[in-house]
PDB file of C-alpha atoms in Angstrom:
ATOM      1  CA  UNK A  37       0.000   0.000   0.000  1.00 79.00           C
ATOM      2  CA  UNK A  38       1.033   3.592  -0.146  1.00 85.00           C
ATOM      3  CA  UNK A  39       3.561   5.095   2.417  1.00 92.00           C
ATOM      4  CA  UNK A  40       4.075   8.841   2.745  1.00 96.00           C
ATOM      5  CA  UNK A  41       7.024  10.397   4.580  1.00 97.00           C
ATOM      6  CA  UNK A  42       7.588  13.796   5.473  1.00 98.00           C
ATOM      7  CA  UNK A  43      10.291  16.038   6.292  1.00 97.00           C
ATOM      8  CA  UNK A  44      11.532  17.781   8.411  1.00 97.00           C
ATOM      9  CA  UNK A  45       9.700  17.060  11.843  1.00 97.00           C
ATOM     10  CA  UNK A  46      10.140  20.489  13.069  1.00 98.00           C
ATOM     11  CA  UNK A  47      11.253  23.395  10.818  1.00 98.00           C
ATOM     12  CA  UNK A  48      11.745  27.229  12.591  1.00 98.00           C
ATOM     13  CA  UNK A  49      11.739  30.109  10.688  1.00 98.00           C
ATOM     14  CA  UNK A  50      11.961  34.122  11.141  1.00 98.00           C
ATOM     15  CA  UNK A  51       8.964  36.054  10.192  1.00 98.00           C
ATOM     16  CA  UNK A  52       8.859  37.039   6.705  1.00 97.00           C
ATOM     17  CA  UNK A  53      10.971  34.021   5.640  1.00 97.00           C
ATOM     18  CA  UNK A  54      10.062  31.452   3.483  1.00 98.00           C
ATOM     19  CA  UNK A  55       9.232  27.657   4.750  1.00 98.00           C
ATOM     20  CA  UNK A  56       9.785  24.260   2.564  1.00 98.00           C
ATOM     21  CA  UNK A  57       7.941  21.052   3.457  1.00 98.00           C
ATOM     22  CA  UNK A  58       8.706  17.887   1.435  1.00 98.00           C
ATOM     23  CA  UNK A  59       6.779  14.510   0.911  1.00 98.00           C
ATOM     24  CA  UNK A  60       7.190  11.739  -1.013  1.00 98.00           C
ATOM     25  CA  UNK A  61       5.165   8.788  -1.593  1.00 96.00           C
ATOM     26  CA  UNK A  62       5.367   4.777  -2.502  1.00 94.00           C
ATOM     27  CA  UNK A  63       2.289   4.262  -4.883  1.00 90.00           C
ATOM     28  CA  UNK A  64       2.782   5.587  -8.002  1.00 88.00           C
ATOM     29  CA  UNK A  65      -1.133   4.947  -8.698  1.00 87.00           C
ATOM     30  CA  UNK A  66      -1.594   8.205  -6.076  1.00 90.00           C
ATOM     31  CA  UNK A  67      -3.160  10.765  -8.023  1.00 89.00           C
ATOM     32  CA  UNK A  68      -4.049  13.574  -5.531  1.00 92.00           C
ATOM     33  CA  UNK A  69      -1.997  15.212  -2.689  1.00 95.00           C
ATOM     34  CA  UNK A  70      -3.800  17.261  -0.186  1.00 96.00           C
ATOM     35  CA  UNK A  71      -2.011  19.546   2.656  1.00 98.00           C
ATOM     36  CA  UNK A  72      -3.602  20.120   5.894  1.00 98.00           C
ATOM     37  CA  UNK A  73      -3.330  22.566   8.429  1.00 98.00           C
ATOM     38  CA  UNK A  74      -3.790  21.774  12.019  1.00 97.00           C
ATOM     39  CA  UNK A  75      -3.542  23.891  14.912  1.00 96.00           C
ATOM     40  CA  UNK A  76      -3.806  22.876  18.050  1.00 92.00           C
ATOM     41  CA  UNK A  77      -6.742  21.102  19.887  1.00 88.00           C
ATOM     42  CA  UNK A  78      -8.385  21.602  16.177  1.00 92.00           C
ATOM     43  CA  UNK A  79      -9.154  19.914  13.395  1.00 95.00           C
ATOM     44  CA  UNK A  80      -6.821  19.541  10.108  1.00 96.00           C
ATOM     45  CA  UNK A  81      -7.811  22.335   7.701  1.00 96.00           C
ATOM     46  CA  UNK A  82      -7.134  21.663   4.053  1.00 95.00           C
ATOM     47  CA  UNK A  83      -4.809  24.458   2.871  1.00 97.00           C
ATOM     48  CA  UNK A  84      -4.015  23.103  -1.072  1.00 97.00           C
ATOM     49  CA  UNK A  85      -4.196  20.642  -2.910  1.00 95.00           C
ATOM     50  CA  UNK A  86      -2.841  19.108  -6.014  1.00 94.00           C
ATOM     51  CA  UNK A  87      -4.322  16.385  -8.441  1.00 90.00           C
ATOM     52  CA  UNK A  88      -1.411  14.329 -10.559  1.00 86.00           C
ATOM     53  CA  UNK A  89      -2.534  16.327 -13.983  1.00 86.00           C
ATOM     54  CA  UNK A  90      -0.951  19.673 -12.732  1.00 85.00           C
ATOM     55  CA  UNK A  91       2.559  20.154 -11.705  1.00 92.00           C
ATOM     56  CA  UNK A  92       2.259  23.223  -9.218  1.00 95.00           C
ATOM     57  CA  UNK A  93      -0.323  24.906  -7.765  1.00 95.00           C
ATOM     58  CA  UNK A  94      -0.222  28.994  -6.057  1.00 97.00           C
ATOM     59  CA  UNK A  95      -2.651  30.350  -3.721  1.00 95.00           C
ATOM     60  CA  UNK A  96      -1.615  33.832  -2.490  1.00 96.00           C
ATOM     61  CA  UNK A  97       1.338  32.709  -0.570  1.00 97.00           C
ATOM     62  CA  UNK A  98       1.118  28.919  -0.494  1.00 98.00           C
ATOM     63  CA  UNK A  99       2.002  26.813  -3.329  1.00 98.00           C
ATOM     64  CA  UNK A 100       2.469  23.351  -3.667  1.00 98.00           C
ATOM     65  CA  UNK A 101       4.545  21.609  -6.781  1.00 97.00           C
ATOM     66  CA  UNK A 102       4.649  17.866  -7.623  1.00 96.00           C
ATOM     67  CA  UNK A 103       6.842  15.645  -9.207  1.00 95.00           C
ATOM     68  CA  UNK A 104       5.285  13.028 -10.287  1.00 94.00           C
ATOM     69  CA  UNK A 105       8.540  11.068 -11.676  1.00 94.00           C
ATOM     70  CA  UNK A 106      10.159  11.471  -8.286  1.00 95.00           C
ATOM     71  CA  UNK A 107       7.074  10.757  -6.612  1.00 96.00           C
ATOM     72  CA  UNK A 108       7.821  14.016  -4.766  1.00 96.00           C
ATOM     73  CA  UNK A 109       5.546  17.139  -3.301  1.00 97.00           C
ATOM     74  CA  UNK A 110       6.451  20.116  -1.808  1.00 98.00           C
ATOM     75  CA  UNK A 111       4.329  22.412  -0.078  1.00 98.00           C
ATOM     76  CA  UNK A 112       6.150  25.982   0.145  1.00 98.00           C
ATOM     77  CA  UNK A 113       5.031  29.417   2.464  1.00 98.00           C
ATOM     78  CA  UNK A 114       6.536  32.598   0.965  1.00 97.00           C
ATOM     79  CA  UNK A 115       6.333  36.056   3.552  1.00 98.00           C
ATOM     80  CA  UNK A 116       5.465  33.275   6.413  1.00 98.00           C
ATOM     81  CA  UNK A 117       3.678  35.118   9.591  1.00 97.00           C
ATOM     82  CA  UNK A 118       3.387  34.031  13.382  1.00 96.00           C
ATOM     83  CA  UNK A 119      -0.280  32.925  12.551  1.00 96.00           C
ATOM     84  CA  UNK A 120       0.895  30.358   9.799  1.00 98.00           C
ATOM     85  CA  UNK A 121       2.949  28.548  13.110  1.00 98.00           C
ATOM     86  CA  UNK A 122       0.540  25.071  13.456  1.00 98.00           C
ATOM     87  CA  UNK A 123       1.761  21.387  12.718  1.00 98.00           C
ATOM     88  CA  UNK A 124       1.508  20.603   8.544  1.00 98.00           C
ATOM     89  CA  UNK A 125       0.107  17.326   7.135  1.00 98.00           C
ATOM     90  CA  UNK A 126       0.738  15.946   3.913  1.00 98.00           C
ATOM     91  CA  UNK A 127      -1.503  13.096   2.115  1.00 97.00           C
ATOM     92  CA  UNK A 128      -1.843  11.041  -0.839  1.00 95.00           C
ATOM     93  CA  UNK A 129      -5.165   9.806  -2.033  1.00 90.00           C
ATOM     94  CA  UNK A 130      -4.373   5.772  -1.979  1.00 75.00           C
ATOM     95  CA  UNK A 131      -6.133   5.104  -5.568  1.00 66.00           C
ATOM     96  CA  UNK A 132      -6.391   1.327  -5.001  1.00 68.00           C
ATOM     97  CA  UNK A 133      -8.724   2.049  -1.966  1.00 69.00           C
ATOM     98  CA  UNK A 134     -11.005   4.511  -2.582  1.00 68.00           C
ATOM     99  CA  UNK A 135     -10.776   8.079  -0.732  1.00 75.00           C
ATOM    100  CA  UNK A 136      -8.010   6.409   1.809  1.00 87.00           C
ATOM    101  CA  UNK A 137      -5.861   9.681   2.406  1.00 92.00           C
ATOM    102  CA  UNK A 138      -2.503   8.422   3.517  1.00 94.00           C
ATOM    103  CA  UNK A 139      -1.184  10.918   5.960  1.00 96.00           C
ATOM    104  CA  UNK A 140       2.758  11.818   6.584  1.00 97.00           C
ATOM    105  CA  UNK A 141       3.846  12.123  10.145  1.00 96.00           C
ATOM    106  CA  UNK A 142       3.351  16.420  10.258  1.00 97.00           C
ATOM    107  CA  UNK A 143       5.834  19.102  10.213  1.00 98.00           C
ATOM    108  CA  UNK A 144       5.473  21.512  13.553  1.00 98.00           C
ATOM    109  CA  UNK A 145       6.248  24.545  11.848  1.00 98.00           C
ATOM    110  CA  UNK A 146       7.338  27.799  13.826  1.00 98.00           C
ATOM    111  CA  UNK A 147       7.199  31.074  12.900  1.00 98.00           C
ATOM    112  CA  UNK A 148       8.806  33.721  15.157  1.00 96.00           C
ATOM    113  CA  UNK A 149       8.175  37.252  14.915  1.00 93.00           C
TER     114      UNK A 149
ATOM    115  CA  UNK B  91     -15.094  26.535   9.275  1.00 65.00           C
ATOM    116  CA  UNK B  92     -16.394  23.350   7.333  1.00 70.00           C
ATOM    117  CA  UNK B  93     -20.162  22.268   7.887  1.00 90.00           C
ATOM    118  CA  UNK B  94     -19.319  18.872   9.562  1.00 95.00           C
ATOM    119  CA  UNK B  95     -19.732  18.487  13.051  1.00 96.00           C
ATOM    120  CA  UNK B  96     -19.045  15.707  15.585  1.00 97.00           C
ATOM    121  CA  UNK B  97     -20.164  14.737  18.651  1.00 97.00           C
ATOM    122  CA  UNK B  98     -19.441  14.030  21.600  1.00 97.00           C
ATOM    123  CA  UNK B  99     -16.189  16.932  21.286  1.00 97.00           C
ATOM    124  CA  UNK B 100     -14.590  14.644  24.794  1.00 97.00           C
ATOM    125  CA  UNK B 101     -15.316  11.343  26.044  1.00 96.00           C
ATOM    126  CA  UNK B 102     -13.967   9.161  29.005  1.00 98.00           C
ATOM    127  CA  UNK B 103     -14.229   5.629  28.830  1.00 98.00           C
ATOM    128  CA  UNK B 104     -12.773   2.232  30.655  1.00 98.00           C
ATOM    129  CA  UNK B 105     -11.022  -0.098  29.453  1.00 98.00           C
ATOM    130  CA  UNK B 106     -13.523  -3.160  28.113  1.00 97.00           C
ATOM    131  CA  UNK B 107     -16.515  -0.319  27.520  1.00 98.00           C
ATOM    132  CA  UNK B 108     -17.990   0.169  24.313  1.00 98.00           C
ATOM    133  CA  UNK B 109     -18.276   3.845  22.394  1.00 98.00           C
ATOM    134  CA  UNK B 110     -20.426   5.365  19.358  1.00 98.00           C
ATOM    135  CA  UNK B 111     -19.448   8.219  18.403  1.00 98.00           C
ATOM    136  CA  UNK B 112     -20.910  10.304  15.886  1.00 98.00           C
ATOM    137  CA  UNK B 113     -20.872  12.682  12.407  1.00 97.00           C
ATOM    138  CA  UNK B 114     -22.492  14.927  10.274  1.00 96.00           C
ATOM    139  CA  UNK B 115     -21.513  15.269   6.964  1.00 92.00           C
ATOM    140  CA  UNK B 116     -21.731  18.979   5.237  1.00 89.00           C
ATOM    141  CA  UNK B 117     -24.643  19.966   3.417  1.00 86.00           C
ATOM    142  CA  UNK B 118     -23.836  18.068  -0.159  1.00 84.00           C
ATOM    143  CA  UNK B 119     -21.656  15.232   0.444  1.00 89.00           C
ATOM    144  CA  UNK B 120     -22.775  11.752   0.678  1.00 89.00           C
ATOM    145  CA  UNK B 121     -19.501  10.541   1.681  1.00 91.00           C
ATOM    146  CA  UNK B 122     -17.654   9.936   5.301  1.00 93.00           C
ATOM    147  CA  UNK B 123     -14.413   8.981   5.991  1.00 94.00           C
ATOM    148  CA  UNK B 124     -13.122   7.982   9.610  1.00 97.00           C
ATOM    149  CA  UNK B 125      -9.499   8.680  11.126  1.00 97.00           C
ATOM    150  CA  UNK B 126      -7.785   7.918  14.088  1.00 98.00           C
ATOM    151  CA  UNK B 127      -5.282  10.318  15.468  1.00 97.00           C
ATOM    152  CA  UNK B 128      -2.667   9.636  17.984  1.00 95.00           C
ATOM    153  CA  UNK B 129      -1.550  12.186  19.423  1.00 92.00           C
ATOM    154  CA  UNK B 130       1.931  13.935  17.648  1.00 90.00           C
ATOM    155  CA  UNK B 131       0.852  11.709  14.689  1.00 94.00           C
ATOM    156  CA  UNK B 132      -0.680  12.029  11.260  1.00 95.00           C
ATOM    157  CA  UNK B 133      -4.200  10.781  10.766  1.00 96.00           C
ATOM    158  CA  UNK B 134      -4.898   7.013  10.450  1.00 96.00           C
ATOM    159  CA  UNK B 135      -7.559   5.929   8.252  1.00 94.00           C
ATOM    160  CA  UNK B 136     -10.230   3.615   9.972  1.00 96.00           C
ATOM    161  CA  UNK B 137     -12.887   3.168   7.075  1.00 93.00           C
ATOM    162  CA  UNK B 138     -15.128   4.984   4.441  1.00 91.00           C
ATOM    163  CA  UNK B 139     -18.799   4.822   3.831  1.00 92.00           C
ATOM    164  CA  UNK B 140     -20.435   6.353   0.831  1.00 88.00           C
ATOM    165  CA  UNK B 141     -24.112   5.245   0.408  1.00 86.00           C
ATOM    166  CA  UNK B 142     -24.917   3.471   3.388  1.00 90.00           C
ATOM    167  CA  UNK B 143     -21.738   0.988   2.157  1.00 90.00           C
ATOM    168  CA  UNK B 144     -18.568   0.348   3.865  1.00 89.00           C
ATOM    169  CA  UNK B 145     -16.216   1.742   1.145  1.00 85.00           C
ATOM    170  CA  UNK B 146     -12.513   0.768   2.149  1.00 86.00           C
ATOM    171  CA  UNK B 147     -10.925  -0.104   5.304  1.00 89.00           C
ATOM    172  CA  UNK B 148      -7.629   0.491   6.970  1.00 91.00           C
ATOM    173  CA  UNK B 149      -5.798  -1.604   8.846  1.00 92.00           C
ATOM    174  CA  UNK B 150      -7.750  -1.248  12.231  1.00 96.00           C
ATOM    175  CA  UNK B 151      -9.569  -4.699  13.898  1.00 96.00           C
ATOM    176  CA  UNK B 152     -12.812  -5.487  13.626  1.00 96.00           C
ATOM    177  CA  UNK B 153     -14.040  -4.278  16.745  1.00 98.00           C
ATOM    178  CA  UNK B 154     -13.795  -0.767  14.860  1.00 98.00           C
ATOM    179  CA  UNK B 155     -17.391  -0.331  13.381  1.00 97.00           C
ATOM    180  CA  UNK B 156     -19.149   2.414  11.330  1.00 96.00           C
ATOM    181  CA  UNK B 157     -22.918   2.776  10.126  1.00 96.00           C
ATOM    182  CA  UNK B 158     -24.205   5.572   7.458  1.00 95.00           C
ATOM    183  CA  UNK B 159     -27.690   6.847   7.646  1.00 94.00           C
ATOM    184  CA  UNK B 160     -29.815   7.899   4.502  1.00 93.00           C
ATOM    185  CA  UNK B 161     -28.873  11.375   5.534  1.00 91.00           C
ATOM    186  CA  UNK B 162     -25.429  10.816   5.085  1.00 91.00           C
ATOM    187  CA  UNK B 163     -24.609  11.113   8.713  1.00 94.00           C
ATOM    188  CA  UNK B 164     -22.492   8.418  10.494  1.00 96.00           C
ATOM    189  CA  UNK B 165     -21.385   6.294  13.471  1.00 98.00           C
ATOM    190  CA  UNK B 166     -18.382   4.540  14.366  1.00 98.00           C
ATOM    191  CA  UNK B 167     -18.222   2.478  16.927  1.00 98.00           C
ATOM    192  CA  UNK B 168     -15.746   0.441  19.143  1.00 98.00           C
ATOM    193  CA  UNK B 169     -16.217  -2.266  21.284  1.00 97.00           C
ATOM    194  CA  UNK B 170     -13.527  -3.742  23.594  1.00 98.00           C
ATOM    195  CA  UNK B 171     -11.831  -0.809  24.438  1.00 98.00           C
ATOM    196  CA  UNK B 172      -8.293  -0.857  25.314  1.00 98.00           C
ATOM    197  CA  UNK B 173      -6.074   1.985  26.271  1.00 97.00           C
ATOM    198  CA  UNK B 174      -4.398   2.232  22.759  1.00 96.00           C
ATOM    199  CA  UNK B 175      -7.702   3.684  21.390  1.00 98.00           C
ATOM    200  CA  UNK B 176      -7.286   6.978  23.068  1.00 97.00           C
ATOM    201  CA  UNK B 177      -6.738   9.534  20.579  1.00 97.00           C
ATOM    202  CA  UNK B 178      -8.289  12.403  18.328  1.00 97.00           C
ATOM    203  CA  UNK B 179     -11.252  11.067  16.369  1.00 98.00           C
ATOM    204  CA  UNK B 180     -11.643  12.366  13.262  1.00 98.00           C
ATOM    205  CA  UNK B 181     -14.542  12.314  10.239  1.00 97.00           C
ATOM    206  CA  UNK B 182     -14.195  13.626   6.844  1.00 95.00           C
ATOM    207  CA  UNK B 183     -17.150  14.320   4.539  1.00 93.00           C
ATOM    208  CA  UNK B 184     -16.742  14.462   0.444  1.00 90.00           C
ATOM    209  CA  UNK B 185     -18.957  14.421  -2.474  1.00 85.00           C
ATOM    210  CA  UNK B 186     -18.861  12.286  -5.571  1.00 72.00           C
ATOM    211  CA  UNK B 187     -18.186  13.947  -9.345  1.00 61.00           C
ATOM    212  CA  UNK B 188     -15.186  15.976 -10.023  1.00 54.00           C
ATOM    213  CA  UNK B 189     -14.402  17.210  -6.201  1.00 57.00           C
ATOM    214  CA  UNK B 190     -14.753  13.852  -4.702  1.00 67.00           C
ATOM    215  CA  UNK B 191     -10.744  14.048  -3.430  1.00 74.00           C
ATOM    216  CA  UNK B 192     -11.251  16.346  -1.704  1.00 88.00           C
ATOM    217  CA  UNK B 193     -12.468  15.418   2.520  1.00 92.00           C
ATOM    218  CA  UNK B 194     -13.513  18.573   4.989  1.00 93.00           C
ATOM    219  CA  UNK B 195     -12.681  17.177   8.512  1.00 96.00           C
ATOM    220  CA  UNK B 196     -14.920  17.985  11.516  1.00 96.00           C
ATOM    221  CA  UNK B 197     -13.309  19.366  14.543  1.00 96.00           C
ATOM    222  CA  UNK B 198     -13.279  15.626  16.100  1.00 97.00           C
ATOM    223  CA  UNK B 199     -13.839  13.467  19.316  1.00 98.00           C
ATOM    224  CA  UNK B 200     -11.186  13.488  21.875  1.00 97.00           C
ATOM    225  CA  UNK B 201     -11.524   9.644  23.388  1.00 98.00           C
ATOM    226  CA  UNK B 202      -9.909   8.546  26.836  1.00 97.00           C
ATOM    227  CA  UNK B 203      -9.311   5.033  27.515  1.00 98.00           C
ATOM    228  CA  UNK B 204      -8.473   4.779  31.523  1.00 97.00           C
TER     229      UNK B 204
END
């Protein structure tokens, strides 16, 4: 089945910096990569997403590219600000089983003004 | 905020004790998905159920059980508990057609197993 890892763990940045999460996945039947935000005590908010077809994706400052031959995704925060500071999930949509979303382990990221 | 709620939002339970705990799915989507989340850790998928079906299952025993209602809401329940199960309980609603990736999670069911 598919595995998803994620890296780093923990990532600290300055306000106004810029923040790179990476993921890669097993299953190259995946087809859709979701990124959640979770803060804490709430529930996982999707942020972007990114369906196999499309090689990047930009909302404001949050974009999200995919390489599909590395079986790769990156999720990437440009101008980050202390309210962006919340634990990051990555997923990949298993294809073989329906809408399974295969989750990595989270990135706590920290943003300090 | 999404439009899918949970309840109960905390819950304290002993070891051997059954729990049902329970979804609504927003306005629109006939699916629900179920999670498990330990805590520091990603979400586990427990199961699926679009249209009253169990739709896929993760690797979770079978004293893990869900129902869907004709409204689209759902259940899960677990019997046996053990002090493992404690965690963040988490459903997901999605529709079908073009947008059916994508799952809006509700704000989930804290579960304690003493």
């Amino acid at each position: 089945g598919e595995n998803v890892e994620q890296h780093p763990s923990t990532l600290s940045v300055q306000e106004g910096d810029s923040a790179v999460i990476k993921c890669t996945y097993s299953d190259s039947a995946s087809n859709y990569f979701p990124w959640y935000k979770q803060e804490l005590g709430k529930r996982p908010q999707l942020i972007i997403d990114i369906r196999s077809n499309v090689g990047e994706k930009k909302d404001q400052r949050i974009a999200v590219t995919l390489n599909k031959t590395a079986k790769h995704f990156s999720l990437h925060i440009t101008e980050t600000q202390p309210e962006d500071s919340a634990v990051y999930f990555c997923a990949a949509r298993d294809y073989n089983q329906g809408g399974k979303l295969i989750f990595g382990q989270g990135t706590e990221l920290s943003v300090k003004p | 905020e999404t439009g899918v709620t949970q309840s109960p939002t905390h819950l304290i339970k002993t070891r051997g004790q059954q729990v049902t705990l329970r979804c609504s799915s927003q306005s629109g989507h006939n699916t629900v998905s179920w999670y498990q989340q330990a805590l520091g850790q990603g979400p586990q998928f427990i199961f699926q159920y679009y249209r009253e079906e169990e739709n896929g299952r993760g690797n979770f025993p079978p004293r893990f059980s869900g129902l869907q209602f004709p409204n689209y809401s759902s259940e899960l329940n677990v019997n046996a508990l053990e002090l493992d199960d404690s965690a963040l309980y988490l459903c997901a609603s999605s529709s079908t057609g073009a947008a059916a990736d994508t799952q809006y999670f509700g704000p989930g069911t804290r579960l304690t197993v003493l």
